[in-house]
Tab-separated table of C-alpha atoms and ligand atoms in Angstrom:
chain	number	residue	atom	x	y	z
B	16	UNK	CA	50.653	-11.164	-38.641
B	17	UNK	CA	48.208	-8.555	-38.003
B	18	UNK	CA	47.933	-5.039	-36.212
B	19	UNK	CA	45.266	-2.747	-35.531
B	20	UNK	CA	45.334	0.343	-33.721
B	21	UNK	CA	42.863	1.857	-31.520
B	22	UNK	CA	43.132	5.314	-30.696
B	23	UNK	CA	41.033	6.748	-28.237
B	24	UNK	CA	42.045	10.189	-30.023
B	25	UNK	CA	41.513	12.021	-33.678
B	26	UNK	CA	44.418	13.454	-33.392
B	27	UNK	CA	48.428	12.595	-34.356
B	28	UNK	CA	49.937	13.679	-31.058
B	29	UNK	CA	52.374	12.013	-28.627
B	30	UNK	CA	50.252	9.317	-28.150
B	31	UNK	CA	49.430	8.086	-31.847
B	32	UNK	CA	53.201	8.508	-32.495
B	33	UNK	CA	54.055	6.134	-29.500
B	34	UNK	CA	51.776	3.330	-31.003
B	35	UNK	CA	52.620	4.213	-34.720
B	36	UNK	CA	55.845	3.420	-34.074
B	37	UNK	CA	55.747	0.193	-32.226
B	38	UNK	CA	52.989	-0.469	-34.896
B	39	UNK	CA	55.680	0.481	-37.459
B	40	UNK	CA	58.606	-1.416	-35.849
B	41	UNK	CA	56.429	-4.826	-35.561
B	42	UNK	CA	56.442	-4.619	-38.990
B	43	UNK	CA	52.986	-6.290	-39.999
B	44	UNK	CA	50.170	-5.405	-41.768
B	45	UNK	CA	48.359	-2.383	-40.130
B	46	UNK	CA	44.961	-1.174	-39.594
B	47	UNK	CA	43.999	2.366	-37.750
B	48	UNK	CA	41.008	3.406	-36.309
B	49	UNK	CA	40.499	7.066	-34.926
B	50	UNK	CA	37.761	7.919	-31.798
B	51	UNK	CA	35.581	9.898	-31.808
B	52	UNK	CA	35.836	9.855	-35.691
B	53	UNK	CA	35.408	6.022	-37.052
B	54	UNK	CA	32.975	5.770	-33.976
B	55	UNK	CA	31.868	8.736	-31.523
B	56	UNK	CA	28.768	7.087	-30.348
B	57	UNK	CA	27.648	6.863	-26.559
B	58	UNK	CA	26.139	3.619	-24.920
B	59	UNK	CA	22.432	4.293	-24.190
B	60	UNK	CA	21.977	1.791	-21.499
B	61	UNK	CA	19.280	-0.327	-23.640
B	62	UNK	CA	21.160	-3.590	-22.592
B	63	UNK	CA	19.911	-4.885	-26.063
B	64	UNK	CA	23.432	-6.618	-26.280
B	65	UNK	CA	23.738	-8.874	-23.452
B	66	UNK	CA	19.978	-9.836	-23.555
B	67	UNK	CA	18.974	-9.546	-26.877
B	68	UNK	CA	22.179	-9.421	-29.083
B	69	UNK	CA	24.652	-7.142	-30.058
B	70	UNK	CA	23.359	-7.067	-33.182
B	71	UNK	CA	20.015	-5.267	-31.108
B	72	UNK	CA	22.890	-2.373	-30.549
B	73	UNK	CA	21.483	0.914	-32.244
B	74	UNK	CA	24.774	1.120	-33.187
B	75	UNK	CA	25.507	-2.161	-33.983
B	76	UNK	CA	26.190	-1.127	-38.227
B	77	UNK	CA	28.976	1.913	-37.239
B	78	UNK	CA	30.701	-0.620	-34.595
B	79	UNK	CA	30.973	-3.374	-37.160
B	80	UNK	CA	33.878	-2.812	-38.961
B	81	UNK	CA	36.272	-1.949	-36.390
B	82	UNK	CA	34.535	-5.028	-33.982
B	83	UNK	CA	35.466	-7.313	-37.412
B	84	UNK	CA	38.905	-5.612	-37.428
B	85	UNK	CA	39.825	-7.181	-33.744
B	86	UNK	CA	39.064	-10.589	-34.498
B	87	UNK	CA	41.046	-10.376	-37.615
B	88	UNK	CA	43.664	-8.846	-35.886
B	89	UNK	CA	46.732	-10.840	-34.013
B	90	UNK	CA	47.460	-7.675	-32.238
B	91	UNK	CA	45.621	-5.035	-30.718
B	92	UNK	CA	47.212	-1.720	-29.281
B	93	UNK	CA	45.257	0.888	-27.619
B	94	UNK	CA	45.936	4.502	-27.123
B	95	UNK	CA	44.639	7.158	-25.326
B	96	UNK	CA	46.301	10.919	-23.795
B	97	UNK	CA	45.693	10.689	-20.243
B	98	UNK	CA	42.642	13.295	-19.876
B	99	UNK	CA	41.922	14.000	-16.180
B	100	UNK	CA	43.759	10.985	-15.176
B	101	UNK	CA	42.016	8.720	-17.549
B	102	UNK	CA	41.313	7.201	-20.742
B	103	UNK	CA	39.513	9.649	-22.989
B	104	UNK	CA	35.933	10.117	-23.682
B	105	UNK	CA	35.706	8.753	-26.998
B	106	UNK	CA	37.848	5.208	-25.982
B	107	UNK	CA	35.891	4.385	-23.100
B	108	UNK	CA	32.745	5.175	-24.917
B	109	UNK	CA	33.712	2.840	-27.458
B	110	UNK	CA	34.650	0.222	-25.088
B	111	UNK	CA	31.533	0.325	-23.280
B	112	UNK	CA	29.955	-0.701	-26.673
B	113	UNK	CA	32.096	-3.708	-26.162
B	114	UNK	CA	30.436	-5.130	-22.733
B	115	UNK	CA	28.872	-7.869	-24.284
B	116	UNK	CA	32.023	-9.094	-25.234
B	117	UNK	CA	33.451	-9.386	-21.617
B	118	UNK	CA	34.112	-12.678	-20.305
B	119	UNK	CA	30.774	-12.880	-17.760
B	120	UNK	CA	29.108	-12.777	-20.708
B	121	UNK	CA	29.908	-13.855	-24.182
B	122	UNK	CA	34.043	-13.261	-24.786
B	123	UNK	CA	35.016	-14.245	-28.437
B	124	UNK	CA	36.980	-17.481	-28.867
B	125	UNK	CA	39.872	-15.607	-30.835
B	126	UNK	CA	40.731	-13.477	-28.549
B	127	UNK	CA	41.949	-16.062	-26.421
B	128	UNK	CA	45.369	-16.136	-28.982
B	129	UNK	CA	45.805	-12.620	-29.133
B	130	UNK	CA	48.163	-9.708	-27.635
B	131	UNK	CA	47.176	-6.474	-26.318
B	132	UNK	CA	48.723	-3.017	-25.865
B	133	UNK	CA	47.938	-0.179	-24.050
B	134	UNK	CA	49.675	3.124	-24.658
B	135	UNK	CA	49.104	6.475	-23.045
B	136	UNK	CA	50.821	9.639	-22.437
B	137	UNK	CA	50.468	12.277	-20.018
B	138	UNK	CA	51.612	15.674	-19.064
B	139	UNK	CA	53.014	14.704	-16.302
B	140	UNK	CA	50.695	12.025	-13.781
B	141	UNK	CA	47.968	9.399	-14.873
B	142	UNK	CA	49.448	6.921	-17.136
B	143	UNK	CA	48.331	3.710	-14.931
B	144	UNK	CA	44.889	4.576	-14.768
B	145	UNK	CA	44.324	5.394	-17.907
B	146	UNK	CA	46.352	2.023	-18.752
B	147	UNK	CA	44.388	0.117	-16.267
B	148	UNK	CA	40.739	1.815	-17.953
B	149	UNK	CA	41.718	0.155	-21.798
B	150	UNK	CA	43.948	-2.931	-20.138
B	151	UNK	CA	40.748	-4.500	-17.875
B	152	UNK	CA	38.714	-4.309	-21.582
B	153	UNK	CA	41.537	-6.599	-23.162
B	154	UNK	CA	41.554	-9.083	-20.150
B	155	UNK	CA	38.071	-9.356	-19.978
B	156	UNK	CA	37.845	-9.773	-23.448
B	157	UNK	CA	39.964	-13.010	-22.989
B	158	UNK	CA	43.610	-11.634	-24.528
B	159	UNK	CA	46.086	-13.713	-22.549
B	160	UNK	CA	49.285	-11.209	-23.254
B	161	UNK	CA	48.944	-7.530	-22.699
B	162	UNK	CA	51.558	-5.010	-22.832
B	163	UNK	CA	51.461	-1.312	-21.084
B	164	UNK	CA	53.550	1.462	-21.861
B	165	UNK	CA	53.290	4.627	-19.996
B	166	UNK	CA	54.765	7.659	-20.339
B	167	UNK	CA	54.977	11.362	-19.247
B	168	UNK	CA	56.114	13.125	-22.223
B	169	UNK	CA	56.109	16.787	-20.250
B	170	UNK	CA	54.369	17.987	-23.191
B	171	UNK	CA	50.920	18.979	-25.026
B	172	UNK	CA	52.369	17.380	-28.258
B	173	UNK	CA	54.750	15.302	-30.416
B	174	UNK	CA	56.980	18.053	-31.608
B	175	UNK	CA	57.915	19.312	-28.190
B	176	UNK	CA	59.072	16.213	-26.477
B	177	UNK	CA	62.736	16.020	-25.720
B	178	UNK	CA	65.336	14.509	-27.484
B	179	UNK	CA	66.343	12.578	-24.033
B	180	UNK	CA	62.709	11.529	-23.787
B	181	UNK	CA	62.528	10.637	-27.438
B	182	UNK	CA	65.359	8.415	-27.272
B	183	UNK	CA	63.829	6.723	-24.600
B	184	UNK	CA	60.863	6.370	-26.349
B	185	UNK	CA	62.345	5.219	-29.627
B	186	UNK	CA	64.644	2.054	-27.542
B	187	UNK	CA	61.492	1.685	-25.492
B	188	UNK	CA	59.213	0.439	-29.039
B	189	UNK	CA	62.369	-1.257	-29.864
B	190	UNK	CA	62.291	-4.001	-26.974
B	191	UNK	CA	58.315	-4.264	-26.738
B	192	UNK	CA	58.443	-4.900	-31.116
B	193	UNK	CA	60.296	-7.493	-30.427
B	194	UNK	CA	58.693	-9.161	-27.824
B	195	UNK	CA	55.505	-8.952	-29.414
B	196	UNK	CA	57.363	-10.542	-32.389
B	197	UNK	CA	58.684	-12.801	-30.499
B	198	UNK	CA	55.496	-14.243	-28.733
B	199	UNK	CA	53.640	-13.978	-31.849
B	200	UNK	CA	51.638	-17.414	-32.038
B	201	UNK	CA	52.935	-18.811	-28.970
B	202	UNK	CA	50.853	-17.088	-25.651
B	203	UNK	CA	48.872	-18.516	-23.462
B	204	UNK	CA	46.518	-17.855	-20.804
B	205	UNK	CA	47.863	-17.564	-17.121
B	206	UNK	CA	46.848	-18.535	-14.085
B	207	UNK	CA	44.543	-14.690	-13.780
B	208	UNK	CA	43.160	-14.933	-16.850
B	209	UNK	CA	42.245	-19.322	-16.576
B	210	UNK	CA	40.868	-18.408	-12.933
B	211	UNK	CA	38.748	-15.954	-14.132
B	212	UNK	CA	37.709	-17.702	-16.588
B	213	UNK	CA	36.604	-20.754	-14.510
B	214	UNK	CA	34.624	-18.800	-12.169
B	215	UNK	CA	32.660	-16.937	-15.016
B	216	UNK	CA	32.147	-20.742	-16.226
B	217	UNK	CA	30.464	-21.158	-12.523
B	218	UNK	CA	28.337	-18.360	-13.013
B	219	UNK	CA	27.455	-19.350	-16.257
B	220	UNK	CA	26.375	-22.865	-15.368
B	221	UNK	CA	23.757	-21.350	-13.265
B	222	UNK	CA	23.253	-18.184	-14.870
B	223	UNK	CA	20.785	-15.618	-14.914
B	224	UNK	CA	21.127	-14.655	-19.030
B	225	UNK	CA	19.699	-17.137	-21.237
B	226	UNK	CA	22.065	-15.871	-24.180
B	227	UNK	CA	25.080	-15.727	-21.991
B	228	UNK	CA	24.330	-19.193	-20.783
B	229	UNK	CA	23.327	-20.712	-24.365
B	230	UNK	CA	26.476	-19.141	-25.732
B	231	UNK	CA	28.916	-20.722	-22.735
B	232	UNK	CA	27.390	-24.211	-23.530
B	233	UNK	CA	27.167	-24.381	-27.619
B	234	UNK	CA	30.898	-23.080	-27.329
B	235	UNK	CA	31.350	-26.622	-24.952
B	236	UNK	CA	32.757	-24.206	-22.040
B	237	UNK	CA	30.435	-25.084	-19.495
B	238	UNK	CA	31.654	-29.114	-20.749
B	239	UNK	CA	35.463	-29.671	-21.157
B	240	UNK	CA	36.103	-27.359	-23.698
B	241	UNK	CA	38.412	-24.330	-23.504
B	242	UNK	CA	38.270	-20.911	-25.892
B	243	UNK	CA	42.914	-21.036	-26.026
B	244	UNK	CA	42.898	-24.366	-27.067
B	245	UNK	CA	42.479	-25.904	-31.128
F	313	FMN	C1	41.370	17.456	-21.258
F	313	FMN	C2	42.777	17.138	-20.892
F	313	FMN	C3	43.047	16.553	-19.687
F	313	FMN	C4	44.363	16.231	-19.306
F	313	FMN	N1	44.589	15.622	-18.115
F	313	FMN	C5	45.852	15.321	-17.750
F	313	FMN	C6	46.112	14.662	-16.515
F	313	FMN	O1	45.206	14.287	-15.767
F	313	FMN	N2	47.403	14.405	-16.185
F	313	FMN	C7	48.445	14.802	-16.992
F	313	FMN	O2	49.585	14.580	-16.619
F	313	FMN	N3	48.218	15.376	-18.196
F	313	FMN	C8	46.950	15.650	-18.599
F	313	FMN	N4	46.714	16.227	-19.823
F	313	FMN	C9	47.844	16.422	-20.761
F	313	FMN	C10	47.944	15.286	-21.776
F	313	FMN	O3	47.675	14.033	-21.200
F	313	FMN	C11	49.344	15.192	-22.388
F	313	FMN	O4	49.716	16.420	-22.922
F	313	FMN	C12	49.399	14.093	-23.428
F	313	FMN	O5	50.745	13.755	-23.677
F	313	FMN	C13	48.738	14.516	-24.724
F	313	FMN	O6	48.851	13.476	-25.662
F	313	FMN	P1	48.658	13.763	-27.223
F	313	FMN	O7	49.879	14.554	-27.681
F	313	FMN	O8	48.587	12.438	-27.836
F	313	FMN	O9	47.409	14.564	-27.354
F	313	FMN	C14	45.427	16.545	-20.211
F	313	FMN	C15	45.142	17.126	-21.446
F	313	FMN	C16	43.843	17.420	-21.786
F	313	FMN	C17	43.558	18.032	-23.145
């Protein structure tokens, strides 16, 4: 088993303590990647990926590794602070470097096995949107089983959280290790997650991108085949 974590901050606050220690308490092999640092660069609108390729991207060579490090990955937790009610800069830069990836265009077949996490912390307010901005990124790219954990830690870093909320915290990773443990190899897509994928299938058998549509077809989606099964 395999995690990598995502965060959508350089820093070792609140936040990358939270998914640390759920990383920590699942127990696997771990990877970490730190925004803006292992990749600060901003989408330029060029649309190279969806029509071209994403290996067209300018920034195709810096977004490599950690792109290689999800598919390898069994799990994938995000984190972000919640920074005016959202996700930060730096994640949802780097996730718009992932559109080509999103299931109306070309999702990748492994993700369809995967689980997800999303983990932010706030002041106080925010935790659901900012959730919601790295969760639709996971569903679209095809992950049937995605975790979020919100929380407001009433505080600008680790070291002055309360014990109360610390406990908390600390039972919180307990239960969501195990789950993930637990539904290691075994999810499945739902009924959201099949539905949307049929309709993208739709859109694909008439599409409008001829490397979207070639994609859908040589996988066999637009035919009988499905991306969660062998
Ligand atoms: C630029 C910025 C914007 C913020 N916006 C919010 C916000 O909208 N709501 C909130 O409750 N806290 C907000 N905060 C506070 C952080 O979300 C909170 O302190 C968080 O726990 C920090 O996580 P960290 O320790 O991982 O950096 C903001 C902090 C910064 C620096």
């Amino acid at each position: 088993m395999k995690t990598l974590i995502i965060n959508g901050q350089n820093h070792h606050g609140s936040t990358y303590h939270i998914g640390k220690e759920l990383a920590d308490k699942i127990g696997s092999e771990t990877k970490e990647f730190f925004l803006p640092k292992d990749f600060g660069e901003f989408c330029l609108g060029c649309t190279g990926c969806f029509v071209k390729g994403e290996e067209h991207c300018p920034h195709y060579e810096k977004l490599k590794p950690i792109v290689e490090a999800i598919d390898e990955a069994d799990v994938v937790i995000l984190t972000s602070p919640v920074y005016v009610m959202h996700a930060t800069g730096p994640m949802k830069a780097f996730l718009d470097h992932l559109g080509y990836r999103w299931m109306v265009h070309r999702p990748e077949k492994k993700m369809f096995k995967k689980q997800g996490v999303c983990i932010s912390t706030a002041a106080g307010a925010g935790m659901k949107s900012t959730n919601k901005d790295m969760s639709d990124s996971l569903f679209n790219w095809g992950i049937p089983k995605i975790y979020k954990y919100g929380m407001a830690v009433a505080a600008t870093g680790w070291e002055e959280v309360s014990e109360k909320k610390l406990v908390k915290i600390h039972k919180d990773m307990d239960r969501l290790a195990a789950d993930i443990k637990n539904n290691h190899g075994k999810v499945k897509p739902g009924m959201k997650l099949k539905g949307w994928f049929m309709i993208c299938r739709m859109v694909q058998k008439n599409g409008y991108n001829p490397l979207d549509m070639d994609y859908w077809k040589q996988n066999g989606w637009t035919e009988g085949t499905r991306p969660w099964k062998d």
